[in-house]
């Protein structure tokens, strides 16, 4: 069986026969007459009525969510294209060339690159026209932050298409030719007087250029939804009017397989986020093969988005197909597309016009007649909708004007469009980054580029003269839209932080009162919310544990944000702590969705750069469900230079007694330490917590530093001491001398040093007392941040290796006031306290205790004994070290 025969078998129809065609025709004619006479509204009413009748009769039918494989916007509904079509096509061709040249040059030794650098061409080749239509007509830049000035749209760029965005910035004059020559060479570029261009959108690496990190698949989509919702939040709370602004997201069809991509679709519909447009670039191909080789991803996504409540616009075929559909009186085209799976569609993309004439239009006589009069080249150049600027503009315009729902545009494209035999539609096209001379000439010819053969073979960048029609047009279009994109700005007003005693005096002078650090935090938060300056800028966020964390008292104080207010009387309306939703509510209660809550936190934590309005989010959650569950999102937030607090409540492996393996956290501080701009603290006492919150707020809101804080909190009640006088600076640096315990009479047989953090510090203090009773003096240090101590030590080590003067590691300086071997205990895996071993004073033996392994369900006392982090275990460890002396 040859390929042609097997293809024909694959495409055979499976439509059931109509037992009464005449009756069917009568029903059809009656409905058409109804629609023609009484209009679409009456026709929709009748369809809804018939659907109700069918349900009542238990017919077992419901409308198909998928529509025919055609454009949603009919030809007669298209608006007039407002630009110079030929000019925009020329500009798009230049972007394509410069993007291709940049990637290929980076991987050719003869042009100064290296084959190991990698890069992608095919994704941008498929998305170029989608991007350019947005750049020329829709993506608004921030004009400023003054009254009446547009604050700009939010645009999430498909990460593998970054070379195309750089190529546009080059023509706009925002990047130089030398910069393009250092694509993916960020370290070597500065030495050559150039800016290195990062692989994907990374605000941390290009802080004036990229706004949103999208390189980790799925995080861009969920982030875009919560950014759109946060804009509504700012508007409804009258903090910033975000009406008239859009969130645009260009994502890949393969990316839609990520659970984060899909997890918030219903939220977007429920909130009526018509300020958001997704463009899903359906080039039908993943990295290794078809997205849905045996199905149709566009149909699948249409059902998914429509079912979730989105407005769906299918952008399938270009203008060249309009005439074919108009001449197709028998529906042969629609039928053929309905039977063509994506794997076969990819083959059509990879083959030439002759193959498509024989294998697509050659399926039956009706299709063959439609192709009569067309040359093979004309068939080869039939565009898919995502490559037709007129069709794209029509889809974007409809999406931008749609009200009441978020919109998704499913744009049909070819991966590697225009790459010809070198990569168009091929399985290997994602990794294609090398072209021989003939491939480059073919690409040049395909897009009619003004390059000589020599220039093409040498991968010369091309930029028209400044006074050329192309350059003037491009700059004029961006000027009309407020300026250039992407562009990241950080100008935001400094926010004054209230004096620490005004909201935390109870913690600074606790006088032995029993409370948990979680309780202390919530009390401080309530006080901060009352501050006239800072209070409105605070964004409290919970996934679904506000009552667990003792935050129910905030429901009445500031309310829970709801875009529709509260349409019901809550069951507990008579309670002092009753549930209260409000349009101007301040708390974001996200339900059982750590991914959603973290996305909300990121939107608030980057408001200073996205909106020019500094906000301060506090997201409190079970610590186990943070870095472990949504760690990739936290990493992306760090890339976006987030500013805010993550509060890991019920932290540690022994404080959440009955919950067991899945809930007990022994690793979050280990993971937090890997993020350079995350400052992680594990305070044991409310006074320490107050100092850390005060410093964090001042660092982020007043000094406007691009850091965020991770602070762990416990739900264990114990006596809280007063803050040690003068300990503030040491608390922030990572540890301070808490107390010394000496035997009665002051004579000690030996001395030891004990270090502890968080919940286990109370066990360390108990151990110190027990040792003192045995005649051994013990000095206790409260470690508030193992990672800050380790970073300080590593910095000193680097200075030493480079011959720079340094004062020595801070932890070593602190421990100089104590003697004897050192025992360190935490509620986390031993790797956490092990991180400072290299920076301790020389000659001091060091033994670490931690909670390695899986968690268990039992009492706190039993768990601490099991993991050997209780007071008795600490005493045994100290005695063991003393015996080795």
Short mmCIF file of C-alpha atoms in Angstrom, two decimals, residues 194-441:
data_model
loop_
_atom_site.label_atom_id
_atom_site.label_comp_id
_atom_site.label_asym_id
_atom_site.label_seq_id
_atom_site.Cartn_x
_atom_site.Cartn_y
_atom_site.Cartn_z
CA UNK A 194 27.63 44.73 23.96
CA UNK A 195 24.57 43.63 25.85
CA UNK A 196 24.15 39.89 26.02
CA UNK A 197 20.68 38.72 25.04
CA UNK A 198 19.16 36.04 27.25
CA UNK A 199 17.63 32.90 25.81
CA UNK A 200 14.04 33.61 26.85
CA UNK A 201 12.19 36.50 28.49
CA UNK A 202 14.03 37.02 31.79
CA UNK A 203 13.43 40.32 33.64
CA UNK A 204 16.16 39.47 36.15
CA UNK A 205 18.76 39.36 33.38
CA UNK A 206 17.38 42.19 31.20
CA UNK A 207 15.61 44.37 33.79
CA UNK A 208 14.86 47.27 31.42
CA UNK A 209 13.51 45.08 28.64
CA UNK A 210 11.50 42.01 29.60
CA UNK A 211 8.51 42.39 31.88
CA UNK A 212 7.23 38.82 32.28
CA UNK A 213 9.19 35.55 32.48
CA UNK A 214 7.48 32.90 30.36
CA UNK A 215 10.30 30.43 29.76
CA UNK A 216 8.86 27.75 32.04
CA UNK A 217 5.89 26.36 30.12
CA UNK A 218 2.50 26.96 31.70
CA UNK A 219 3.54 29.66 34.13
CA UNK A 220 2.97 32.47 31.63
CA UNK A 221 -0.68 31.49 31.02
CA UNK A 222 -1.72 31.22 34.67
CA UNK A 223 0.22 34.35 35.54
CA UNK A 224 -1.52 36.33 32.79
CA UNK A 225 -4.94 35.41 34.17
CA UNK A 226 -4.13 36.50 37.69
CA UNK A 227 -2.51 39.70 36.43
CA UNK A 228 -5.74 40.48 34.58
CA UNK A 229 -7.75 39.78 37.72
CA UNK A 230 -5.36 41.88 39.84
CA UNK A 231 -5.99 44.82 37.51
CA UNK A 232 -9.70 44.48 38.30
CA UNK A 233 -8.81 44.29 41.99
CA UNK A 234 -6.89 47.58 41.78
CA UNK A 235 -9.74 49.22 39.91
CA UNK A 236 -12.48 48.02 42.27
CA UNK A 237 -10.46 49.09 45.31
CA UNK A 238 -10.02 52.53 43.69
CA UNK A 239 -6.25 52.30 43.96
CA UNK A 240 -5.61 52.53 40.22
CA UNK A 241 -7.96 52.76 37.27
CA UNK A 242 -6.99 49.92 34.92
CA UNK A 243 -9.96 50.20 32.57
CA UNK A 244 -8.98 50.32 28.92
CA UNK A 245 -5.91 48.15 29.48
CA UNK A 246 -5.52 44.63 28.13
CA UNK A 247 -3.53 41.56 29.01
CA UNK A 248 -2.30 39.81 25.87
CA UNK A 249 -0.75 36.38 26.00
CA UNK A 250 0.85 34.59 23.04
CA UNK A 251 1.29 30.94 23.94
CA UNK A 252 1.87 27.65 22.16
CA UNK A 253 -0.65 24.87 21.58
CA UNK A 254 1.76 22.35 23.09
CA UNK A 255 2.01 24.56 26.18
CA UNK A 256 -1.69 24.04 26.77
CA UNK A 257 -0.88 20.53 27.99
CA UNK A 258 0.66 22.02 31.13
CA UNK A 259 -1.83 21.89 34.03
CA UNK A 260 -0.99 25.47 35.02
CA UNK A 261 -2.11 26.63 31.56
CA UNK A 262 -5.58 25.24 32.11
CA UNK A 263 -6.06 25.53 35.85
CA UNK A 264 -7.49 29.05 35.98
CA UNK A 265 -9.67 29.13 32.84
CA UNK A 266 -12.90 29.00 34.81
CA UNK A 267 -11.70 31.77 37.13
CA UNK A 268 -11.12 34.01 34.12
CA UNK A 269 -14.64 33.30 32.85
CA UNK A 270 -16.25 33.55 36.29
CA UNK A 271 -14.62 36.94 36.82
CA UNK A 272 -15.65 38.09 33.33
CA UNK A 273 -12.09 39.09 32.48
CA UNK A 274 -12.77 40.72 29.12
CA UNK A 275 -9.53 42.65 29.65
CA UNK A 276 -7.63 39.53 28.60
CA UNK A 277 -6.88 37.98 25.21
CA UNK A 278 -4.95 34.78 24.68
CA UNK A 279 -3.50 33.97 21.28
CA UNK A 280 -2.68 30.29 21.11
CA UNK A 281 -0.20 29.69 18.31
CA UNK A 282 -1.48 26.37 16.96
CA UNK A 283 1.40 25.24 14.80
CA UNK A 284 0.30 21.69 15.68
CA UNK A 285 3.77 20.69 16.83
CA UNK A 286 5.55 20.07 20.09
CA UNK A 287 9.31 19.85 20.38
CA UNK A 288 9.42 16.27 19.14
CA UNK A 289 6.27 15.75 17.09
CA UNK A 290 2.61 16.64 16.64
CA UNK A 291 0.67 18.04 19.58
CA UNK A 292 -2.28 15.82 18.66
CA UNK A 293 -1.09 13.60 15.84
CA UNK A 294 -4.25 11.50 15.90
CA UNK A 295 -6.66 14.33 16.60
CA UNK A 296 -7.12 18.07 16.09
CA UNK A 297 -5.76 20.32 18.82
CA UNK A 298 -7.73 23.34 17.60
CA UNK A 299 -11.01 21.44 17.97
CA UNK A 300 -9.93 20.15 21.38
CA UNK A 301 -8.97 23.59 22.64
CA UNK A 302 -12.17 25.11 21.27
CA UNK A 303 -14.24 22.66 23.33
CA UNK A 304 -12.11 23.24 26.40
CA UNK A 305 -12.21 27.03 26.31
CA UNK A 306 -15.85 27.24 25.27
CA UNK A 307 -16.80 24.82 28.02
CA UNK A 308 -14.90 26.95 30.53
CA UNK A 309 -16.87 30.01 29.45
CA UNK A 310 -14.45 31.79 27.13
CA UNK A 311 -15.19 33.53 23.87
CA UNK A 312 -13.43 31.45 21.21
CA UNK A 313 -12.24 32.83 17.86
CA UNK A 314 -10.86 30.32 15.40
CA UNK A 315 -8.33 31.78 13.00
CA UNK A 316 -7.75 28.84 10.72
CA UNK A 317 -7.45 29.84 7.05
CA UNK A 318 -5.92 32.80 5.26
CA UNK A 319 -7.57 35.00 2.65
CA UNK A 320 -6.41 32.75 -0.21
CA UNK A 321 -8.87 30.13 0.99
CA UNK A 322 -11.87 32.48 0.90
CA UNK A 323 -12.41 31.92 -2.82
CA UNK A 324 -12.13 28.15 -2.44
CA UNK A 325 -14.75 28.10 0.33
CA UNK A 326 -17.01 30.38 -1.73
CA UNK A 327 -16.83 27.98 -4.72
CA UNK A 328 -17.32 24.90 -2.55
CA UNK A 329 -21.06 24.44 -2.92
CA UNK A 330 -21.02 20.82 -1.71
CA UNK A 331 -19.11 21.31 1.57
CA UNK A 332 -16.24 19.15 0.33
CA UNK A 333 -13.58 21.34 1.94
CA UNK A 334 -15.27 21.41 5.33
CA UNK A 335 -15.78 17.66 5.19
CA UNK A 336 -12.16 17.03 4.23
CA UNK A 337 -10.82 19.18 7.05
CA UNK A 338 -13.12 17.45 9.52
CA UNK A 339 -11.43 14.17 8.61
CA UNK A 340 -7.83 15.38 8.55
CA UNK A 341 -5.91 14.81 11.77
CA UNK A 342 -3.05 17.07 12.82
CA UNK A 343 -0.38 14.51 12.06
CA UNK A 344 -1.46 14.57 8.44
CA UNK A 345 -1.82 18.37 8.50
CA UNK A 346 1.81 18.57 9.58
CA UNK A 347 2.80 16.41 6.63
CA UNK A 348 0.94 18.78 4.31
CA UNK A 349 2.95 21.66 5.84
CA UNK A 350 6.25 19.88 5.23
CA UNK A 351 5.49 18.94 1.59
CA UNK A 352 5.27 21.01 -1.58
CA UNK A 353 2.35 22.09 -3.74
CA UNK A 354 2.44 18.99 -5.94
CA UNK A 355 2.14 16.69 -2.92
CA UNK A 356 -0.78 18.71 -1.55
CA UNK A 357 -2.52 18.70 -4.95
CA UNK A 358 -2.25 14.93 -5.14
CA UNK A 359 -2.90 14.03 -1.53
CA UNK A 360 -5.32 16.67 -0.29
CA UNK A 361 -7.16 18.04 -3.29
CA UNK A 362 -6.87 14.65 -4.96
CA UNK A 363 -9.13 12.93 -2.43
CA UNK A 364 -12.27 13.30 -4.55
CA UNK A 365 -13.61 14.98 -7.66
CA UNK A 366 -15.17 17.92 -5.77
CA UNK A 367 -11.83 18.89 -4.16
CA UNK A 368 -9.95 18.37 -7.41
CA UNK A 369 -12.29 20.78 -9.20
CA UNK A 370 -11.64 23.42 -6.55
CA UNK A 371 -7.90 23.22 -7.25
CA UNK A 372 -8.28 23.49 -11.02
CA UNK A 373 -6.63 26.58 -12.38
CA UNK A 374 -4.17 26.81 -9.47
CA UNK A 375 -0.48 26.18 -10.01
CA UNK A 376 1.51 24.01 -7.65
CA UNK A 377 3.22 27.13 -6.35
CA UNK A 378 -0.13 28.78 -5.60
CA UNK A 379 -1.22 25.69 -3.68
CA UNK A 380 2.07 25.71 -1.81
CA UNK A 381 1.52 29.33 -0.79
CA UNK A 382 -2.03 28.90 0.51
CA UNK A 383 -1.73 30.54 3.92
CA UNK A 384 -3.00 29.33 7.21
CA UNK A 385 -4.87 31.99 9.19
CA UNK A 386 -2.03 32.77 11.58
CA UNK A 387 0.12 33.96 8.66
CA UNK A 388 -2.45 36.34 7.15
CA UNK A 389 -2.20 39.88 8.55
CA UNK A 390 -5.72 40.79 7.44
CA UNK A 391 -7.28 37.77 9.12
CA UNK A 392 -5.16 38.22 12.25
CA UNK A 393 -6.20 41.87 12.54
CA UNK A 394 -9.86 40.90 12.22
CA UNK A 395 -9.50 38.33 15.00
CA UNK A 396 -7.59 40.71 17.28
CA UNK A 397 -10.10 43.50 16.73
CA UNK A 398 -13.02 41.20 17.56
CA UNK A 399 -11.22 39.98 20.67
CA UNK A 400 -10.32 43.48 21.84
CA UNK A 401 -13.91 44.65 21.47
CA UNK A 402 -15.57 41.62 23.06
CA UNK A 403 -17.22 42.28 26.40
CA UNK A 404 -18.13 40.05 29.31
CA UNK A 405 -15.73 37.17 28.66
CA UNK A 406 -12.04 36.49 28.20
CA UNK A 407 -11.18 35.66 24.60
CA UNK A 408 -8.91 33.04 23.12
CA UNK A 409 -7.79 33.16 19.49
CA UNK A 410 -6.82 29.76 18.15
CA UNK A 411 -4.44 30.68 15.35
CA UNK A 412 -3.52 27.97 12.85
CA UNK A 413 0.11 28.28 11.71
CA UNK A 414 3.01 26.25 10.35
CA UNK A 415 5.97 25.66 12.61
CA UNK A 416 9.06 26.81 10.77
CA UNK A 417 6.92 28.80 8.32
CA UNK A 418 9.06 29.86 5.37
CA UNK A 419 12.01 27.65 6.32
CA UNK A 420 11.28 25.41 3.32
CA UNK A 421 13.10 22.11 3.10
CA UNK A 422 15.30 23.17 6.04
CA UNK A 423 12.53 22.88 8.55
CA UNK A 424 8.97 23.88 7.69
CA UNK A 425 6.58 21.49 9.44
CA UNK A 426 9.26 18.86 10.06
CA UNK A 427 9.63 16.80 13.22
CA UNK A 428 13.12 18.21 13.78
CA UNK A 429 12.24 21.83 13.15
CA UNK A 430 12.20 22.88 16.83
CA UNK A 431 15.90 22.14 17.14
CA UNK A 432 16.82 23.48 13.71
CA UNK A 433 19.46 26.16 14.11
CA UNK A 434 21.84 25.53 11.22
CA UNK A 435 21.32 26.45 7.58
CA UNK A 436 23.54 25.87 4.60
CA UNK A 437 24.01 28.48 1.90
CA UNK A 438 21.21 27.21 -0.35
CA UNK A 439 18.74 27.12 2.53
CA UNK A 440 19.54 30.76 3.29
CA UNK A 441 19.11 31.75 -0.36
#
